[in-house]
Amino acid sequence: MIRSVVRGYGAALPKRVVANRELEGIVETSDEWIVQRTGIRQRYIAGEGETTASLGEAAARAALDKAGLTPDDIDMILVATSTPDNTFPATAVNIQNRLGMTHGFAFDMQAVCSGFVYAMATADMYIRGGMARRVLVIGAETFSRILDWKDRTTCVLFGDGAGALILEAAQGEGTIADRGVLTSHLRSDGTHKEKLYVDGGPSTTGTVGHLRMEGREVFKHAVGMITDVIEAAFHATGTTADDLDWLVPHQANRRIIDGSAKKLGIPSEKVVVTVDLHGNTSAASIPLALSVALDDGRIKKGDLVMLEAMGGGFTWGAVLVRW
Ligand code: UT7
């Protein structure tokens, strides 16, 4: 059977790093509160000229370089984002243009913080369905631009950045020893809309709006939803937590990450945590975390890696990949 195998990865961050202490001068908060409640120590904030598309392009170029490929070798670009450069055209088409690509096709995927997991599952379907051979899967965000910088309950949590993977069609045996995406499990439930949303949009207010979140309510649902989809992925592949080499979670809150890993019996040494470095970068958080753990040599070829995320909608999902 056809498998979608990871061929390259890349990441890009804005130039400006903002430590928790710097936020103490903007809202009534403290480094101590942010670290204790979230694990975040710093985040990157996009400056003039840095946008979701420019960060996504940089991450894509890094992934192409690592894979030894050029834009000519790619036939589909999928960008997970909730902070596009424009309402339309899609940021994916913008990035396609920036890469000098006039062949193939590109579109955006909007599942907020679960966007990268949704995009991986979707790219895998296009590859296995024979519609694409090589897909650039990008998670790119500039959440700093939709934050209410007067609201301390949200503005300290998020950051900007982008990460990319290249998935490539390869022949597999149909067993869990195959390299590539082994299974994907996606969920959504719109009854939770009011707990995490943006209070504007083209068709309602005609404005971009600001992020609004009832953090405690999101927190209450997170661990249960995350562990449910991970267990579904284990069940579908006949694997268990013991088989896993790495859990690479969406990076929203250290306490959610630790709580999920504990419930699943995954030791903390197998969990990749970068929320301290990047804050919550929504759809970019998983490819940014992957990039750190690949660069430092933790994730190796053949490792079994679980990706998971939960976010606005609510949306949530898990993807199991043999690296
Ligand atoms: O990626 C998408 C998914 N999003 C998430 O996963 C976010 C999920 N939620 C969370 O991570 C946590 O709920 C937060 C980090 C947002 C908040 O942590 P919490 O432990 O749930 O705190 P809380 O909302 O219950 O607030 C505790 C206290 C409140 O004061 P009172 O009412 O106890 O006096 C808040 O007003 O902390 C106060 N507070 C702050 N204090 C200092 C809220 N924000 C801040 C702040 N600095 N920035």
Coordinates of C-alpha atoms and ligand atoms in Angstrom, one line a residue:
M1 CA 0.0 0.0 0.0
I2 CA 1.0 3.6 -0.4
R3 CA 2.3 5.4 2.7
S4 CA 3.0 9.1 3.2
V5 CA 6.6 9.2 4.5
V6 CA 8.3 12.3 6.0
R7 CA 11.0 13.4 3.6
G8 CA 12.0 16.8 5.2
Y9 CA 11.2 19.3 7.9
G10 CA 11.8 23.0 8.5
A11 CA 10.9 25.8 10.9
A12 CA 10.9 29.6 11.0
L13 CA 10.5 32.0 13.8
P14 CA 10.2 35.8 13.9
K15 CA 13.3 37.8 14.9
R16 CA 11.9 39.2 18.1
V17 CA 11.8 37.1 21.3
V18 CA 9.6 38.4 24.0
A19 CA 10.3 37.1 27.5
N20 CA 7.6 36.9 30.2
R21 CA 9.2 39.8 32.0
E22 CA 8.5 42.1 29.0
L23 CA 4.8 41.4 29.3
E24 CA 4.8 42.6 32.9
G25 CA 5.0 46.1 31.5
I26 CA 2.0 45.6 29.2
V27 CA -0.6 43.8 31.4
E28 CA -0.9 43.0 35.1
T29 CA 1.0 39.7 35.1
S30 CA 4.2 38.1 36.3
D31 CA 6.8 35.7 35.0
E32 CA 6.1 33.5 38.0
W33 CA 2.3 33.2 37.2
I34 CA 2.9 32.5 33.5
V35 CA 5.6 29.8 34.2
Q36 CA 3.6 28.1 37.0
R37 CA 0.3 28.0 35.1
T38 CA 1.5 27.3 31.6
G39 CA 5.2 26.5 31.4
I40 CA 5.8 29.4 28.9
R41 CA 9.0 31.4 29.4
Q42 CA 9.1 33.3 26.1
R43 CA 7.4 33.5 22.7
Y44 CA 8.4 35.0 19.3
I45 CA 6.4 38.0 18.0
A46 CA 6.2 38.9 14.3
G47 CA 7.5 42.4 13.4
E48 CA 6.9 44.6 10.4
G49 CA 7.1 42.6 7.2
E50 CA 6.9 39.2 9.0
T51 CA 3.6 37.5 8.2
T52 CA 2.1 34.1 8.2
A53 CA 3.0 33.6 4.5
S54 CA 6.6 34.9 5.0
L55 CA 7.2 32.6 8.0
G56 CA 5.5 29.7 6.1
E57 CA 7.7 30.3 3.1
A58 CA 10.8 30.3 5.2
A59 CA 9.8 27.0 6.9
A60 CA 9.0 25.5 3.5
R61 CA 12.4 26.5 2.0
A62 CA 14.1 25.0 5.0
A63 CA 12.2 21.7 4.6
L64 CA 13.0 21.6 0.9
D65 CA 16.7 22.2 1.6
K66 CA 16.8 19.4 4.2
A67 CA 15.1 17.0 1.7
G68 CA 17.3 18.0 -1.2
L69 CA 14.3 19.0 -3.2
T70 CA 13.1 22.1 -5.1
P71 CA 9.6 23.6 -5.5
D72 CA 9.5 21.7 -8.8
D73 CA 9.3 18.5 -6.9
I74 CA 6.2 19.5 -4.9
D75 CA 2.7 19.0 -6.3
M76 CA 0.5 20.1 -3.4
I77 CA 0.8 22.7 -0.6
L78 CA -1.4 22.6 2.4
V79 CA -1.3 25.4 5.0
A80 CA -2.9 25.0 8.4
T81 CA -3.6 28.5 9.7
S82 CA -6.2 30.6 11.4
T83 CA -4.3 33.8 10.8
P84 CA -4.0 34.1 7.0
D85 CA -2.3 37.1 5.4
N86 CA -5.6 37.9 3.6
T87 CA -9.2 36.6 3.8
F88 CA -8.4 35.3 0.4
P89 CA -6.6 34.1 -1.6
A90 CA -5.4 31.2 0.6
T91 CA -2.0 31.6 2.3
A92 CA -1.1 28.3 0.7
V93 CA -1.4 29.9 -2.8
N94 CA 0.5 33.0 -1.6
I95 CA 3.3 30.7 -0.4
Q96 CA 3.1 28.7 -3.7
N97 CA 3.7 32.0 -5.5
R98 CA 6.6 33.0 -3.2
L99 CA 8.2 29.7 -3.9
G100 CA 7.9 30.4 -7.7
M101 CA 5.6 27.5 -8.2
T102 CA 3.0 27.7 -11.0
H103 CA 2.2 24.0 -11.2
G104 CA 0.2 21.9 -8.7
F105 CA -2.4 23.1 -6.3
A106 CA -2.5 24.7 -2.8
F107 CA -5.2 25.4 -0.2
D108 CA -5.6 26.3 3.5
M109 CA -6.9 24.3 6.3
Q110 CA -8.6 25.9 9.3
A111 CA -8.9 23.8 12.4
V112 CA -7.2 26.3 14.8
C113 CA -4.7 24.6 17.1
S114 CA -5.5 21.2 15.6
G115 CA -4.8 22.5 12.2
F116 CA -1.5 20.7 11.7
V117 CA -3.0 17.4 12.7
Y118 CA -5.9 17.9 10.4
A119 CA -3.5 18.9 7.6
M120 CA -1.3 15.8 8.1
A121 CA -4.4 13.6 7.9
T122 CA -5.6 15.4 4.8
A123 CA -2.3 15.3 3.0
D124 CA -2.0 11.6 3.8
M125 CA -5.4 11.0 2.1
Y126 CA -4.4 13.0 -1.0
I127 CA -1.2 10.9 -1.3
R128 CA -2.9 7.6 -0.6
G129 CA -5.7 8.5 -3.0
G130 CA -3.1 9.2 -5.7
M131 CA -3.9 12.9 -6.2
A132 CA -0.4 14.1 -5.0
R133 CA 3.0 12.5 -4.7
R134 CA 4.8 15.1 -2.6
V135 CA 3.0 17.5 -0.3
L136 CA 4.4 20.4 1.7
V137 CA 2.4 20.5 4.9
I138 CA 2.8 23.8 6.7
G139 CA 1.6 25.1 10.0
A140 CA 2.0 28.9 10.1
E141 CA 0.5 31.5 12.4
T142 CA 0.8 35.1 13.6
F143 CA -1.6 34.9 16.6
S144 CA 0.0 38.1 18.0
R145 CA -2.1 40.0 15.4
I146 CA -5.5 38.7 16.7
L147 CA -4.7 39.0 20.4
D148 CA -6.3 41.6 22.7
W149 CA -3.2 43.0 24.2
K150 CA -5.3 44.4 27.1
D151 CA -6.5 40.9 28.1
R152 CA -4.0 39.3 30.4
T153 CA -5.9 36.0 30.3
T154 CA -5.0 35.4 26.7
C155 CA -2.2 37.7 25.5
V156 CA 0.5 36.0 27.5
L157 CA -0.2 32.6 26.1
F158 CA 0.4 32.8 22.3
G159 CA 3.3 33.3 19.9
D160 CA 4.1 33.4 16.2
G161 CA 6.0 31.0 14.0
A162 CA 5.8 28.3 11.3
G163 CA 6.9 24.8 10.7
A164 CA 6.8 22.5 7.7
L165 CA 7.0 18.8 6.8
I166 CA 7.3 17.3 3.3
L167 CA 5.3 14.1 2.9
E168 CA 6.2 11.8 0.0
A169 CA 4.4 8.7 -1.4
A170 CA 6.3 5.5 -0.8
Q171 CA 5.4 1.8 -1.1
G172 CA 4.7 0.1 2.3
E173 CA 3.7 -3.4 3.4
G174 CA 0.6 -2.3 5.2
T175 CA 2.0 -3.1 8.6
I176 CA 2.9 -0.9 11.5
A177 CA 6.6 -1.5 10.7
D178 CA 6.1 0.7 7.6
R179 CA 7.5 4.2 7.6
G180 CA 5.0 7.0 7.2
V181 CA 1.6 8.0 8.5
L182 CA 0.1 4.9 10.1
T183 CA -3.3 6.2 11.2
S184 CA -5.2 9.5 11.8
H185 CA -8.1 10.3 14.0
L186 CA -9.9 13.6 13.8
R187 CA -12.8 15.0 15.9
S188 CA -14.8 18.2 16.2
D189 CA -17.7 19.4 18.3
G190 CA -19.1 22.9 17.6
T191 CA -21.2 23.0 20.8
H192 CA -18.0 24.4 22.5
K193 CA -17.7 27.3 20.1
E194 CA -18.0 30.1 22.7
K195 CA -15.2 28.7 24.8
L196 CA -12.5 29.7 22.3
Y197 CA -13.2 31.8 19.3
V198 CA -12.4 35.1 17.5
D199 CA -15.1 37.8 17.9
G200 CA -14.9 39.0 14.3
G201 CA -14.9 37.8 10.7
P202 CA -15.6 38.9 7.1
S203 CA -19.3 37.7 7.2
T204 CA -20.2 39.0 10.7
T205 CA -18.4 42.1 11.8
G206 CA -16.4 42.8 8.7
T207 CA -13.3 43.0 10.9
V208 CA -10.6 40.6 11.9
G209 CA -11.6 40.5 15.6
H210 CA -9.8 39.3 18.7
L211 CA -9.2 35.9 20.3
R212 CA -11.5 35.2 23.2
M213 CA -11.1 32.2 25.5
E214 CA -12.5 30.8 28.7
G215 CA -9.2 29.1 29.5
R216 CA -10.5 27.1 32.5
E217 CA -13.3 25.6 30.4
V218 CA -10.9 24.7 27.6
F219 CA -8.5 23.2 30.2
K220 CA -11.4 21.1 31.7
H221 CA -12.0 19.3 28.3
A222 CA -8.5 19.1 27.0
V223 CA -6.9 16.0 28.6
G224 CA -10.0 13.8 28.1
M225 CA -10.3 14.8 24.4
I226 CA -6.6 14.3 23.7
T227 CA -6.3 11.0 25.4
D228 CA -9.5 9.7 23.6
V229 CA -8.0 10.3 20.1
I230 CA -4.6 8.9 21.1
E231 CA -6.3 5.8 22.4
A232 CA -8.2 5.5 19.2
A233 CA -4.9 5.6 17.3
F234 CA -3.4 2.9 19.5
H235 CA -6.5 0.8 19.1
A236 CA -6.5 1.2 15.2
T237 CA -2.8 0.0 15.0
G238 CA -2.7 -2.5 17.8
T239 CA 0.0 -0.4 19.5
T240 CA 0.3 0.8 23.1
A241 CA 2.0 3.6 24.9
D242 CA 5.0 1.2 25.4
D243 CA 5.6 1.1 21.7
L244 CA 5.8 4.9 21.4
D245 CA 9.2 6.5 21.0
W246 CA 7.9 10.1 21.2
L247 CA 4.7 12.0 22.0
V248 CA 4.8 15.4 20.2
P249 CA 1.8 17.3 21.5
H250 CA 0.3 20.6 20.6
Q251 CA 2.1 23.1 22.9
A252 CA -0.6 25.1 24.7
N253 CA 0.1 24.4 28.4
R254 CA 2.7 22.3 30.2
R255 CA 0.0 21.1 32.6
I256 CA -2.2 19.8 29.8
I257 CA 0.8 18.0 28.2
D258 CA 1.9 16.4 31.5
G259 CA -1.7 15.5 32.5
S260 CA -2.3 13.7 29.1
A261 CA 1.0 11.9 29.2
K262 CA 0.4 10.7 32.7
K263 CA -3.1 9.5 31.9
L264 CA -1.7 7.4 29.0
G265 CA 1.2 6.1 31.0
I266 CA 3.8 7.8 28.7
P267 CA 7.0 8.7 30.7
S268 CA 8.0 12.4 30.5
E269 CA 11.3 11.5 28.9
K270 CA 9.3 10.5 25.8
V271 CA 7.4 13.8 25.5
V272 CA 8.7 16.7 23.4
V273 CA 8.0 20.0 25.2
T274 CA 8.7 23.3 23.6
V275 CA 6.0 25.5 25.1
D276 CA 8.6 27.2 27.2
L277 CA 10.4 28.4 24.1
H278 CA 7.5 29.2 21.7
G279 CA 4.4 29.7 23.8
N280 CA 1.2 28.5 22.0
T281 CA 1.7 28.9 18.3
S282 CA -1.5 27.2 17.4
A283 CA -1.2 25.2 14.1
A284 CA 2.6 25.9 14.0
S285 CA 3.3 24.3 17.4
I286 CA 3.7 20.7 16.4
P287 CA 6.0 21.2 13.4
L288 CA 8.0 23.7 15.5
A289 CA 8.4 21.1 18.3
L290 CA 9.2 18.4 15.7
S291 CA 11.9 20.6 14.3
V292 CA 13.6 21.1 17.7
A293 CA 13.5 17.3 18.5
L294 CA 14.8 16.4 15.0
D295 CA 17.6 19.0 15.1
D296 CA 18.8 17.8 18.5
G297 CA 18.7 14.2 17.4
R298 CA 16.0 12.9 19.7
I299 CA 13.6 11.8 16.9
K300 CA 15.3 9.3 14.6
K301 CA 14.4 7.4 11.4
G302 CA 12.1 4.5 12.4
D303 CA 10.8 6.0 15.6
L304 CA 7.1 5.8 16.4
V305 CA 5.8 9.3 16.9
M306 CA 2.4 10.4 18.1
L307 CA 1.2 13.9 17.1
E308 CA -1.8 15.3 18.9
A309 CA -3.7 18.5 19.3
M310 CA -6.9 20.1 20.7
G311 CA -8.2 23.6 20.1
G312 CA -10.9 26.0 19.1
G313 CA -14.2 24.6 17.8
F314 CA -13.5 22.4 19.6
T315 CA -11.4 20.4 17.2
W316 CA -9.0 17.6 18.2
G317 CA -7.1 14.8 16.7
A318 CA -4.1 12.5 16.7
V319 CA -1.8 11.2 13.9
L320 CA 0.6 8.2 14.4
V321 CA 3.7 8.4 12.2
R322 CA 6.7 6.0 11.8
W323 CA 9.5 8.4 11.1
Ligands
UT7_1 O1 -4.4 25.9 22.2 C1 -5.8 25.9 22.2 C2 -6.2 25.4 23.5 N1 -6.1 26.3 24.6 C3 -5.6 25.8 25.7 O2 -5.3 24.7 25.8 C4 -5.7 26.7 26.9 C5 -6.3 26.0 28.1 N2 -6.3 26.7 29.3 C6 -5.2 27.0 30.0 O3 -4.1 26.7 29.6 C7 -5.4 27.6 31.4 O4 -6.7 27.6 31.7 C8 -4.9 29.1 31.5 C9 -3.4 29.1 31.4 C10 -5.4 29.9 30.3 C11 -5.3 29.7 32.8 O5 -4.8 28.9 33.9 P1 -5.8 28.5 35.1 O6 -5.0 27.7 36.0 O7 -7.0 27.8 34.4 O8 -6.1 29.9 35.7 P2 -7.6 30.6 35.8 O9 -8.1 31.0 34.5 O10 -8.4 29.7 36.7 O11 -7.2 31.9 36.6 C12 -6.6 31.9 37.9 C13 -6.4 33.3 38.4 C14 -7.5 34.2 38.1 O12 -7.6 35.1 39.2 P3 -8.7 34.8 40.4 O13 -10.0 34.8 39.7 O14 -8.3 33.5 41.0 O15 -8.5 35.9 41.3 C15 -7.2 35.0 36.9 O16 -7.8 36.3 36.9 O17 -5.3 33.9 37.6 C16 -5.7 35.1 37.1 N3 -5.0 35.4 35.8 C17 -3.7 35.9 35.8 N4 -2.9 36.4 36.7 C18 -1.7 36.8 36.3 C19 -5.4 35.1 34.6 N5 -4.4 35.4 33.7 C20 -3.4 36.0 34.4 C21 -2.2 36.5 34.0 N6 -1.3 36.9 35.0 N7 -1.7 36.5 32.8

